[in-house]
Amino acid sequence: MARTTTTTQSPPVISTQPQSVAKPNQISRDASQGRCRRRSNPIIHPISVLFGFLKSINYWNSFWVLAVPAFGFYLATSTPLLWPTAVFSVVYYFVTGLGITAGYHRLWAHRAYTATVPLRIYLAATSAGALQDSIRTWSSDHRAHHRFTDTLKDPYSVRKGLFYSHIGWLIFKQDASLKGRTSIADLDRDPVVMWQHNYYIPLALGMAYAFPALVAGALWSDPLGGFIYAGILRVMLVQQATFCVNSLAHYLGAATFDDHRSPRDHVLTALLTLGEGYHNFHHEFPNDFRNAVDWWQYDPTKWAIRLWFWCGLVSEVKTFNQNVIERGRMQQEVKTLEGKERLLLSMQGGAVGSGAAAATETLWSWDEFQRATSLKVATGPRRDLILVAGIVYDVASFLAVHPGGESLLRSAVGKDATALFNGGVYNRASPFSFPFTPSLLAYLAAGLYFPLPLSLL
């Protein structure tokens, strides 16, 4: 708790003599304390401003993100780019980029699929070559970003500006206490994650710079070209592609499934980020291994995961029910059309009225919901049901994979967990966007619950 102090001042001396208005920098006598004081406006010296700016810089991150690439461009001016080096640089760009998108992001941050140990080791090693910190640190930040999108607890919120969300949050020091808290207990139990985290610096430097230099030097006698083009400049491009997910993917494109928050879908961002550009879909259905749900959309990360699945390296690939996805898309389309209708009718001086069809299914009362989740009822086993935004969900199959941790979700069983699930600030506009939507059981209307027909599940 912050401690406040109160200063007691003597009452001012009231004078019957005419008083003149004090001029800036005028020296006057404090009658109550008997000493002189200078009345002046505070002046901030430019040197102080510069010192404060320099103090705010994160020099470690700035060195790797800004200084090293600049040095690489300088070396490139005197080092020719050989054709084999160019091809290898492109191939290694995709290899390390997929390490981030398929590994850091979809495997470890969202647990969208399960990978064998050899594949996890491969992804942990190649992703280290992108120099984006360890799996553990990266995933912690990303889970906070999803839970607290567009708020002060979002580590790279676009609400703080496009530059901040792209690179500013890295090159300037951040207050760690402001970042939203999430559970990474599952990552701490993963030996591959902890191996990479504990040996990250030598592994990253080796995969980022030493490995491409050795390959180019051993195969076509161009170690310096491999170091510059497949090393320094390739790292810069992979980093900037990832940064575009945090910035452009929250700025450019369409809100296909939810316009309440900033994530957007756009093919240009997808092209730049190995398929991560369909970001509105991803934020609504974060545990789906796809970012591009339509067959014609560009998502090489999705294709790579499917290939690994066919090879037996991947299992338990998570996807949302297509009906649920289409209902979410349709809901946003209806919302957009209603907005246009309101605008049109307001211009014509009219009014908008809409209504929803009444539900006809069997009703649940609150007591029935409580009985279904109570340990004291002898009519059957306790069910792991929670209420979020007026909808009842069976979360039994989701407890072990919830990004916020099993204990957080289990504490909400039998309760209205809307505020808890939203993180107090993460306001989901669509009821179909929850990770456990396929287990949706009932709707809430006027205090009653409407169980859904099985055909909708």
GROMACS .gro file of C-alpha atoms in nm:
model
  457
    1MET     CA    1   0.000   0.000   0.000
    2ALA     CA    2   0.132   0.341  -0.090
    3ARG     CA    3   0.206   0.564   0.206
    4THR     CA    4   0.103   0.927   0.192
    5THR     CA    5   0.234   1.215   0.404
    6THR     CA    6   0.050   1.527   0.505
    7THR     CA    7   0.227   1.862   0.535
    8THR     CA    8   0.081   2.116   0.779
    9GLN     CA    9   0.128   2.478   0.676
   10SER     CA   10   0.091   2.791   0.892
   11PRO     CA   11  -0.202   3.014   0.805
   12PRO     CA   12  -0.107   3.296   0.570
   13VAL     CA   13  -0.053   3.647   0.710
   14ILE     CA   14  -0.332   3.877   0.597
   15SER     CA   15  -0.211   4.223   0.508
   16THR     CA   16  -0.425   4.532   0.477
   17GLN     CA   17  -0.165   4.697   0.252
   18PRO     CA   18  -0.208   4.692  -0.125
   19GLN     CA   19  -0.025   4.400  -0.281
   20SER     CA   20   0.133   4.384  -0.622
   21VAL     CA   21   0.134   4.080  -0.847
   22ALA     CA   22   0.456   3.883  -0.815
   23LYS     CA   23   0.660   3.864  -1.129
   24PRO     CA   24   0.839   3.550  -1.242
   25ASN     CA   25   1.172   3.498  -1.071
   26GLN     CA   26   1.078   3.765  -0.811
   27ILE     CA   27   1.226   3.702  -0.469
   28SER     CA   28   0.977   3.748  -0.181
   29ARG     CA   29   0.979   3.679   0.191
   30ASP     CA   30   0.772   3.395   0.331
   31ALA     CA   31   0.606   3.568   0.628
   32SER     CA   32   0.520   3.245   0.806
   33GLN     CA   33   0.871   3.097   0.794
   34GLY     CA   34   1.084   3.411   0.777
   35ARG     CA   35   1.295   3.308   0.480
   36CYS     CA   36   1.332   3.409   0.120
   37ARG     CA   37   1.206   3.194  -0.166
   38ARG     CA   38   1.211   3.235  -0.540
   39ARG     CA   39   0.886   3.218  -0.733
   40SER     CA   40   0.961   3.066  -1.070
   41ASN     CA   41   0.833   2.811  -1.315
   42PRO     CA   42   1.039   2.491  -1.327
   43ILE     CA   43   1.271   2.475  -1.625
   44ILE     CA   44   1.351   2.137  -1.776
   45HIS     CA   45   1.700   2.144  -1.918
   46PRO     CA   46   1.752   1.971  -2.256
   47ILE     CA   47   2.040   1.775  -2.106
   48SER     CA   48   1.799   1.626  -1.850
   49VAL     CA   49   1.559   1.526  -2.127
   50LEU     CA   50   1.840   1.363  -2.322
   51PHE     CA   51   1.967   1.182  -2.012
   52GLY     CA   52   1.618   1.051  -1.938
   53PHE     CA   53   1.580   0.927  -2.295
   54LEU     CA   54   1.914   0.750  -2.289
   55LYS     CA   55   1.828   0.592  -1.956
   56SER     CA   56   1.503   0.453  -2.098
   57ILE     CA   57   1.675   0.257  -2.375
   58ASN     CA   58   1.710  -0.120  -2.347
   59TYR     CA   59   2.065  -0.142  -2.478
   60TRP     CA   60   2.083  -0.522  -2.483
   61ASN     CA   61   1.782  -0.554  -2.714
   62SER     CA   62   1.877  -0.248  -2.917
   63PHE     CA   63   2.220  -0.396  -2.986
   64TRP     CA   64   2.078  -0.715  -3.140
   65VAL     CA   65   1.775  -0.562  -3.311
   66LEU     CA   66   1.929  -0.238  -3.444
   67ALA     CA   67   2.309  -0.225  -3.415
   68VAL     CA   68   2.390  -0.573  -3.545
   69PRO     CA   69   2.169  -0.540  -3.858
   70ALA     CA   70   2.326  -0.199  -3.929
   71PHE     CA   71   2.669  -0.362  -3.907
   72GLY     CA   72   2.548  -0.634  -4.143
   73PHE     CA   73   2.438  -0.380  -4.403
   74TYR     CA   74   2.779  -0.214  -4.374
   75LEU     CA   75   2.959  -0.544  -4.434
   76ALA     CA   76   2.729  -0.624  -4.726
   77THR     CA   77   2.850  -0.317  -4.915
   78SER     CA   78   3.190  -0.481  -4.959
   79THR     CA   79   3.086  -0.848  -4.972
   80PRO     CA   80   2.930  -0.986  -5.292
   81LEU     CA   81   2.620  -1.204  -5.262
   82LEU     CA   82   2.689  -1.537  -5.430
   83TRP     CA   83   2.402  -1.731  -5.584
   84PRO     CA   84   2.437  -2.039  -5.353
   85THR     CA   85   2.447  -1.808  -5.051
   86ALA     CA   86   2.130  -1.631  -5.165
   87VAL     CA   87   1.942  -1.960  -5.205
   88PHE     CA   88   2.065  -2.087  -4.869
   89SER     CA   89   1.963  -1.759  -4.703
   90VAL     CA   90   1.606  -1.792  -4.832
   91VAL     CA   91   1.582  -2.156  -4.726
   92TYR     CA   92   1.722  -2.083  -4.380
   93TYR     CA   93   1.483  -1.788  -4.349
   94PHE     CA   94   1.187  -2.024  -4.387
   95VAL     CA   95   1.343  -2.285  -4.157
   96THR     CA   96   1.401  -2.042  -3.870
   97GLY     CA   97   1.077  -1.854  -3.941
   98LEU     CA   98   0.877  -2.176  -3.911
   99GLY     CA   99   1.061  -2.241  -3.587
  100ILE     CA  100   0.892  -1.926  -3.454
  101THR     CA  101   0.546  -1.961  -3.611
  102ALA     CA  102   0.502  -2.338  -3.580
  103GLY     CA  103   0.717  -2.381  -3.269
  104TYR     CA  104   0.717  -2.078  -3.041
  105HIS     CA  105   0.370  -1.965  -3.142
  106ARG     CA  106   0.138  -2.252  -3.227
  107LEU     CA  107   0.306  -2.539  -3.041
  108TRP     CA  108   0.432  -2.383  -2.717
  109ALA     CA  109   0.235  -2.060  -2.672
  110HIS     CA  110  -0.103  -2.207  -2.774
  111ARG     CA  111  -0.053  -2.585  -2.757
  112ALA     CA  112  -0.243  -2.620  -3.084
  113TYR     CA  113  -0.086  -2.963  -3.142
  114THR     CA  114   0.142  -3.218  -2.979
  115ALA     CA  115   0.487  -3.283  -3.125
  116THR     CA  116   0.730  -3.569  -3.077
  117VAL     CA  117   1.054  -3.508  -2.889
  118PRO     CA  118   1.273  -3.505  -3.204
  119LEU     CA  119   1.049  -3.243  -3.366
  120ARG     CA  120   1.044  -3.034  -3.047
  121ILE     CA  121   1.424  -3.039  -3.032
  122TYR     CA  122   1.443  -2.940  -3.400
  123LEU     CA  123   1.200  -2.651  -3.353
  124ALA     CA  124   1.373  -2.535  -3.034
  125ALA     CA  125   1.709  -2.527  -3.214
  126THR     CA  126   1.598  -2.363  -3.538
  127SER     CA  127   1.382  -2.104  -3.364
  128ALA     CA  128   1.681  -2.003  -3.150
  129GLY     CA  129   1.843  -1.899  -3.477
  130ALA     CA  130   1.584  -1.620  -3.508
  131LEU     CA  131   1.715  -1.444  -3.193
  132GLN     CA  132   1.374  -1.376  -3.036
  133ASP     CA  133   1.452  -1.489  -2.681
  134SER     CA  134   1.375  -1.831  -2.538
  135ILE     CA  135   1.056  -2.032  -2.580
  136ARG     CA  136   0.968  -1.973  -2.215
  137THR     CA  137   1.002  -1.595  -2.228
  138TRP     CA  138   0.843  -1.553  -2.571
  139SER     CA  139   0.541  -1.769  -2.485
  140SER     CA  140   0.485  -1.592  -2.154
  141ASP     CA  141   0.467  -1.256  -2.330
  142HIS     CA  142   0.242  -1.393  -2.601
  143ARG     CA  143  -0.006  -1.551  -2.360
  144ALA     CA  144  -0.031  -1.218  -2.178
  145HIS     CA  145  -0.087  -1.049  -2.514
  146HIS     CA  146  -0.382  -1.277  -2.587
  147ARG     CA  147  -0.539  -1.253  -2.245
  148PHE     CA  148  -0.504  -0.875  -2.217
  149THR     CA  149  -0.519  -0.762  -2.580
  150ASP     CA  150  -0.529  -0.384  -2.631
  151THR     CA  151  -0.490  -0.304  -2.260
  152LEU     CA  152  -0.207  -0.174  -2.043
  153LYS     CA  153  -0.132  -0.534  -1.943
  154ASP     CA  154  -0.068  -0.627  -2.307
  155PRO     CA  155   0.314  -0.637  -2.344
  156TYR     CA  156   0.299  -0.499  -2.701
  157SER     CA  157  -0.040  -0.332  -2.723
  158VAL     CA  158  -0.108  -0.152  -3.051
  159ARG     CA  159  -0.308   0.103  -2.850
  160LYS     CA  160   0.028   0.250  -2.750
  161GLY     CA  161   0.109   0.315  -3.114
  162LEU     CA  162   0.217   0.123  -3.421
  163PHE     CA  163   0.586   0.188  -3.355
  164TYR     CA  164   0.556   0.070  -2.995
  165SER     CA  165   0.379  -0.255  -3.088
  166HIS     CA  166   0.629  -0.322  -3.367
  167ILE     CA  167   0.963  -0.258  -3.200
  168GLY     CA  168   0.932   0.011  -2.933
  169TRP     CA  169   0.840  -0.236  -2.660
  170LEU     CA  170   1.174  -0.409  -2.722
  171ILE     CA  171   1.418  -0.121  -2.755
  172PHE     CA  172   1.283   0.073  -2.457
  173LYS     CA  173   1.273  -0.053  -2.098
  174GLN     CA  174   0.936  -0.176  -1.977
  175ASP     CA  175   0.785  -0.196  -1.631
  176ALA     CA  176   0.757  -0.572  -1.577
  177SER     CA  177   0.492  -0.521  -1.309
  178LEU     CA  178   0.249  -0.386  -1.570
  179LYS     CA  179   0.250  -0.703  -1.781
  180GLY     CA  180  -0.049  -0.929  -1.725
  181ARG     CA  181   0.024  -1.254  -1.548
  182THR     CA  182  -0.029  -1.593  -1.712
  183SER     CA  183   0.063  -1.948  -1.624
  184ILE     CA  184   0.359  -2.116  -1.795
  185ALA     CA  185   0.369  -2.418  -1.564
  186ASP     CA  186   0.330  -2.648  -1.864
  187LEU     CA  187   0.642  -2.500  -2.023
  188ASP     CA  188   0.841  -2.541  -1.703
  189ARG     CA  189   0.757  -2.914  -1.716
  190ASP     CA  190   0.882  -2.948  -2.075
  191PRO     CA  191   1.249  -3.060  -2.068
  192VAL     CA  192   1.308  -2.934  -2.424
  193VAL     CA  193   1.182  -2.587  -2.331
  194MET     CA  194   1.400  -2.571  -2.021
  195TRP     CA  195   1.704  -2.703  -2.209
  196GLN     CA  196   1.669  -2.425  -2.465
  197HIS     CA  197   1.603  -2.165  -2.195
  198ASN     CA  198   1.908  -2.260  -1.988
  199TYR     CA  199   2.147  -2.269  -2.285
  200TYR     CA  200   1.979  -2.007  -2.498
  201ILE     CA  201   2.267  -1.765  -2.560
  202PRO     CA  202   2.524  -2.016  -2.696
  203LEU     CA  203   2.250  -2.201  -2.885
  204ALA     CA  204   2.114  -1.880  -3.038
  205LEU     CA  205   2.454  -1.743  -3.142
  206GLY     CA  206   2.549  -2.079  -3.289
  207MET     CA  207   2.229  -2.125  -3.490
  208ALA     CA  208   2.200  -1.760  -3.593
  209TYR     CA  209   2.556  -1.686  -3.704
  210ALA     CA  210   2.800  -1.976  -3.670
  211PHE     CA  211   2.588  -2.242  -3.843
  212PRO     CA  212   2.518  -2.046  -4.166
  213ALA     CA  213   2.882  -1.936  -4.184
  214LEU     CA  214   3.001  -2.296  -4.146
  215VAL     CA  215   2.756  -2.429  -4.407
  216ALA     CA  216   2.845  -2.165  -4.664
  217GLY     CA  217   3.215  -2.200  -4.591
  218ALA     CA  218   3.222  -2.580  -4.609
  219LEU     CA  219   3.004  -2.624  -4.919
  220TRP     CA  220   3.096  -2.332  -5.147
  221SER     CA  221   3.379  -2.147  -4.968
  222ASP     CA  222   3.181  -1.837  -4.870
  223PRO     CA  223   3.189  -1.822  -4.488
  224LEU     CA  224   3.173  -1.442  -4.475
  225GLY     CA  225   2.876  -1.433  -4.711
  226GLY     CA  226   2.702  -1.699  -4.506
  227PHE     CA  227   2.767  -1.501  -4.189
  228ILE     CA  228   2.636  -1.174  -4.338
  229TYR     CA  229   2.347  -1.279  -4.561
  230ALA     CA  230   2.227  -1.610  -4.412
  231GLY     CA  231   2.320  -1.490  -4.064
  232ILE     CA  232   2.289  -1.121  -3.977
  233LEU     CA  233   2.050  -1.001  -4.249
  234ARG     CA  234   1.837  -1.317  -4.242
  235VAL     CA  235   1.792  -1.278  -3.864
  236MET     CA  236   1.681  -0.918  -3.917
  237LEU     CA  237   1.417  -1.021  -4.174
  238VAL     CA  238   1.277  -1.299  -3.953
  239GLN     CA  239   1.260  -1.060  -3.658
  240GLN     CA  240   1.084  -0.791  -3.861
  241ALA     CA  241   0.835  -1.048  -3.993
  242THR     CA  242   0.746  -1.148  -3.637
  243PHE     CA  243   0.722  -0.784  -3.532
  244CYS     CA  244   0.470  -0.729  -3.815
  245VAL     CA  245   0.235  -0.975  -3.642
  246ASN     CA  246   0.234  -0.748  -3.336
  247SER     CA  247   0.187  -0.429  -3.537
  248LEU     CA  248   0.044  -0.464  -3.891
  249ALA     CA  249  -0.175  -0.761  -3.797
  250HIS     CA  250  -0.345  -0.532  -3.543
  251TYR     CA  251  -0.377  -0.242  -3.785
  252LEU     CA  252  -0.426  -0.352  -4.146
  253GLY     CA  253  -0.719  -0.556  -4.279
  254ALA     CA  254  -1.069  -0.675  -4.195
  255ALA     CA  255  -1.234  -0.777  -3.869
  256THR     CA  256  -1.381  -1.099  -4.004
  257PHE     CA  257  -1.494  -1.252  -3.675
  258ASP     CA  258  -1.488  -0.970  -3.417
  259ASP     CA  259  -1.443  -0.593  -3.451
  260HIS     CA  260  -1.437  -0.527  -3.077
  261ARG     CA  261  -1.059  -0.547  -3.060
  262SER     CA  262  -0.768  -0.464  -3.290
  263PRO     CA  263  -0.663  -0.795  -3.460
  264ARG     CA  264  -0.721  -0.794  -3.836
  265ASP     CA  265  -0.706  -1.034  -4.131
  266HIS     CA  266  -0.500  -0.934  -4.435
  267VAL     CA  267  -0.322  -1.131  -4.707
  268LEU     CA  268  -0.026  -0.890  -4.715
  269THR     CA  269   0.051  -0.951  -4.349
  270ALA     CA  270   0.013  -1.325  -4.408
  271LEU     CA  271   0.269  -1.310  -4.690
  272LEU     CA  272   0.514  -1.127  -4.465
  273THR     CA  273   0.468  -1.355  -4.164
  274LEU     CA  274   0.446  -1.714  -4.298
  275GLY     CA  275   0.068  -1.720  -4.263
  276GLU     CA  276   0.025  -1.535  -3.933
  277GLY     CA  277  -0.162  -1.247  -4.098
  278TYR     CA  278  -0.514  -1.385  -4.053
  279HIS     CA  279  -0.494  -1.252  -3.704
  280ASN     CA  280  -0.860  -1.179  -3.636
  281PHE     CA  281  -0.938  -1.548  -3.678
  282HIS     CA  282  -0.642  -1.640  -3.460
  283HIS     CA  283  -0.748  -1.419  -3.170
  284GLU     CA  284  -1.102  -1.558  -3.180
  285PHE     CA  285  -0.988  -1.922  -3.209
  286PRO     CA  286  -0.636  -1.917  -3.059
  287ASN     CA  287  -0.595  -2.292  -3.002
  288ASP     CA  288  -0.668  -2.381  -3.365
  289PHE     CA  289  -0.347  -2.492  -3.539
  290ARG     CA  290  -0.451  -2.288  -3.842
  291ASN     CA  291  -0.437  -1.913  -3.888
  292ALA     CA  292  -0.590  -1.935  -4.234
  293VAL     CA  293  -0.909  -2.138  -4.213
  294ASP     CA  294  -1.007  -2.114  -4.582
  295TRP     CA  295  -0.825  -2.341  -4.828
  296TRP     CA  296  -0.719  -2.056  -5.057
  297GLN     CA  297  -0.556  -1.847  -4.782
  298TYR     CA  298  -0.176  -1.841  -4.751
  299ASP     CA  299  -0.056  -2.022  -4.440
  300PRO     CA  300   0.266  -2.223  -4.493
  301THR     CA  301   0.287  -2.285  -4.118
  302LYS     CA  302  -0.042  -2.475  -4.136
  303TRP     CA  303   0.086  -2.677  -4.432
  304ALA     CA  304   0.407  -2.765  -4.247
  305ILE     CA  305   0.213  -2.889  -3.943
  306ARG     CA  306  -0.007  -3.102  -4.169
  307LEU     CA  307   0.301  -3.249  -4.336
  308TRP     CA  308   0.448  -3.336  -3.997
  309PHE     CA  309   0.116  -3.495  -3.901
  310TRP     CA  310   0.124  -3.718  -4.210
  311CYS     CA  311   0.483  -3.813  -4.122
  312GLY     CA  312   0.381  -3.914  -3.770
  313LEU     CA  313   0.572  -3.634  -3.599
  314VAL     CA  314   0.260  -3.451  -3.481
  315SER     CA  315  -0.059  -3.564  -3.307
  316GLU     CA  316  -0.361  -3.416  -3.131
  317VAL     CA  317  -0.395  -3.136  -3.384
  318LYS     CA  318  -0.663  -2.898  -3.253
  319THR     CA  319  -0.926  -2.742  -3.477
  320PHE     CA  320  -1.252  -2.566  -3.401
  321ASN     CA  321  -1.578  -2.706  -3.531
  322GLN     CA  322  -1.647  -2.555  -3.872
  323ASN     CA  323  -2.006  -2.477  -3.773
  324VAL     CA  324  -1.878  -2.275  -3.478
  325ILE     CA  325  -1.637  -2.084  -3.703
  326GLU     CA  326  -1.908  -2.005  -3.956
  327ARG     CA  327  -2.146  -1.891  -3.683
  328GLY     CA  328  -1.879  -1.654  -3.556
  329ARG     CA  329  -1.822  -1.521  -3.907
  330MET     CA  330  -2.195  -1.484  -3.965
  331GLN     CA  331  -2.244  -1.303  -3.635
  332GLN     CA  332  -1.987  -1.040  -3.735
  333GLU     CA  333  -2.146  -1.004  -4.079
  334VAL     CA  334  -2.485  -0.948  -3.918
  335LYS     CA  335  -2.332  -0.695  -3.680
  336THR     CA  336  -2.175  -0.509  -3.973
  337LEU     CA  337  -2.503  -0.506  -4.166
  338GLU     CA  338  -2.694  -0.384  -3.862
  339GLY     CA  339  -2.443  -0.102  -3.825
  340LYS     CA  340  -2.497  -0.001  -4.185
  341GLU     CA  341  -2.873  -0.023  -4.132
  342ARG     CA  342  -2.853   0.206  -3.829
  343LEU     CA  343  -2.649   0.458  -4.024
  344LEU     CA  344  -2.890   0.451  -4.317
  345LEU     CA  345  -3.201   0.483  -4.102
  346SER     CA  346  -3.047   0.755  -3.888
  347MET     CA  347  -2.980   0.953  -4.204
  348GLN     CA  348  -3.346   0.901  -4.298
  349GLY     CA  349  -3.469   0.990  -3.951
  350GLY     CA  350  -3.589   0.638  -3.880
  351ALA     CA  351  -3.519   0.387  -3.603
  352VAL     CA  352  -3.384   0.040  -3.593
  353GLY     CA  353  -3.555  -0.246  -3.416
  354SER     CA  354  -3.452  -0.607  -3.411
  355GLY     CA  355  -3.549  -0.917  -3.228
  356ALA     CA  356  -3.423  -1.271  -3.190
  357ALA     CA  357  -3.618  -1.587  -3.232
  358ALA     CA  358  -3.732  -1.735  -2.903
  359ALA     CA  359  -3.566  -2.050  -2.791
  360THR     CA  360  -3.785  -2.355  -2.756
  361GLU     CA  361  -3.549  -2.601  -2.588
  362THR     CA  362  -3.580  -2.739  -2.234
  363LEU     CA  363  -3.489  -2.484  -1.969
  364TRP     CA  364  -3.227  -2.502  -1.696
  365SER     CA  365  -3.263  -2.310  -1.377
  366TRP     CA  366  -2.971  -2.177  -1.176
  367ASP     CA  367  -3.033  -2.449  -0.917
  368GLU     CA  368  -3.005  -2.716  -1.185
  369PHE     CA  369  -2.675  -2.567  -1.297
  370GLN     CA  370  -2.550  -2.569  -0.937
  371ARG     CA  371  -2.659  -2.929  -0.883
  372ALA     CA  372  -2.473  -3.039  -1.196
  373THR     CA  373  -2.149  -2.893  -1.060
  374SER     CA  374  -2.187  -2.980  -0.692
  375LEU     CA  375  -1.980  -3.243  -0.512
  376LYS     CA  376  -2.261  -3.306  -0.263
  377VAL     CA  377  -2.521  -3.430  -0.509
  378ALA     CA  378  -2.569  -3.805  -0.521
  379THR     CA  379  -2.758  -3.809  -0.853
  380GLY     CA  380  -2.442  -3.836  -1.060
  381PRO     CA  381  -2.077  -3.733  -1.091
  382ARG     CA  382  -1.984  -3.370  -1.072
  383ARG     CA  383  -1.961  -3.197  -1.409
  384ASP     CA  384  -1.700  -2.933  -1.486
  385LEU     CA  385  -1.940  -2.664  -1.605
  386ILE     CA  386  -1.882  -2.290  -1.605
  387LEU     CA  387  -2.089  -1.992  -1.713
  388VAL     CA  388  -1.928  -1.734  -1.943
  389ALA     CA  389  -2.120  -1.447  -2.102
  390GLY     CA  390  -2.453  -1.618  -2.047
  391ILE     CA  391  -2.345  -1.954  -2.190
  392VAL     CA  392  -2.278  -2.281  -2.006
  393TYR     CA  393  -1.969  -2.478  -2.110
  394ASP     CA  394  -1.840  -2.823  -2.022
  395VAL     CA  395  -1.466  -2.760  -1.978
  396ALA     CA  396  -1.355  -3.105  -1.860
  397SER     CA  397  -1.151  -3.174  -2.174
  398PHE     CA  398  -1.003  -2.823  -2.171
  399LEU     CA  399  -0.872  -2.811  -1.813
  400ALA     CA  400  -0.531  -2.954  -1.894
  401VAL     CA  401  -0.463  -2.724  -2.189
  402HIS     CA  402  -0.606  -2.393  -2.070
  403PRO     CA  403  -0.342  -2.121  -2.132
  404GLY     CA  404  -0.412  -1.962  -1.795
  405GLY     CA  405  -0.350  -2.285  -1.608
  406GLU     CA  406  -0.575  -2.568  -1.487
  407SER     CA  407  -0.615  -2.422  -1.138
  408LEU     CA  408  -0.752  -2.095  -1.276
  409LEU     CA  409  -1.017  -2.268  -1.484
  410ARG     CA  410  -1.109  -2.521  -1.214
  411SER     CA  411  -1.170  -2.239  -0.966
  412ALA     CA  412  -1.448  -2.115  -1.196
  413VAL     CA  413  -1.647  -2.440  -1.205
  414GLY     CA  414  -2.005  -2.384  -1.093
  415LYS     CA  415  -1.971  -2.004  -1.113
  416ASP     CA  416  -2.035  -1.714  -1.345
  417ALA     CA  417  -1.678  -1.683  -1.475
  418THR     CA  418  -1.730  -1.406  -1.728
  419ALA     CA  419  -1.504  -1.152  -1.556
  420LEU     CA  420  -1.246  -1.418  -1.465
  421PHE     CA  421  -1.225  -1.556  -1.817
  422ASN     CA  422  -1.199  -1.210  -1.966
  423GLY     CA  423  -0.917  -1.124  -1.728
  424GLY     CA  424  -1.128  -0.838  -1.598
  425VAL     CA  425  -1.043  -0.643  -1.911
  426TYR     CA  426  -1.031  -0.891  -2.200
  427ASN     CA  427  -1.383  -0.841  -2.326
  428ARG     CA  428  -1.473  -1.102  -2.584
  429ALA     CA  429  -1.755  -0.980  -2.802
  430SER     CA  430  -1.840  -1.315  -2.958
  431PRO     CA  431  -1.975  -1.608  -2.754
  432PHE     CA  432  -1.840  -1.843  -3.019
  433SER     CA  433  -1.480  -1.742  -2.972
  434PHE     CA  434  -1.405  -1.933  -2.652
  435PRO     CA  435  -1.148  -2.213  -2.683
  436PHE     CA  436  -1.394  -2.470  -2.547
  437THR     CA  437  -1.688  -2.373  -2.772
  438PRO     CA  438  -1.736  -2.728  -2.908
  439SER     CA  439  -1.836  -2.826  -2.551
  440LEU     CA  440  -2.099  -2.553  -2.530
  441LEU     CA  441  -2.406  -2.689  -2.351
  442ALA     CA  442  -2.658  -2.415  -2.285
  443TYR     CA  443  -2.758  -2.054  -2.334
  444LEU     CA  444  -2.872  -1.813  -2.065
  445ALA     CA  445  -3.184  -1.604  -2.126
  446ALA     CA  446  -3.376  -1.417  -1.859
  447GLY     CA  447  -3.197  -1.616  -1.593
  448LEU     CA  448  -3.267  -1.955  -1.754
  449TYR     CA  449  -3.045  -2.196  -1.944
  450PHE     CA  450  -3.134  -2.338  -2.286
  451PRO     CA  451  -2.952  -2.666  -2.360
  452LEU     CA  452  -2.844  -2.679  -2.725
  453PRO     CA  453  -2.952  -2.968  -2.950
  454LEU     CA  454  -2.676  -3.217  -3.017
  455SER     CA  455  -2.688  -3.136  -3.388
  456LEU     CA  456  -2.526  -2.799  -3.313
  457LEU     CA  457  -2.231  -2.941  -3.120
   0.00000   0.00000   0.00000
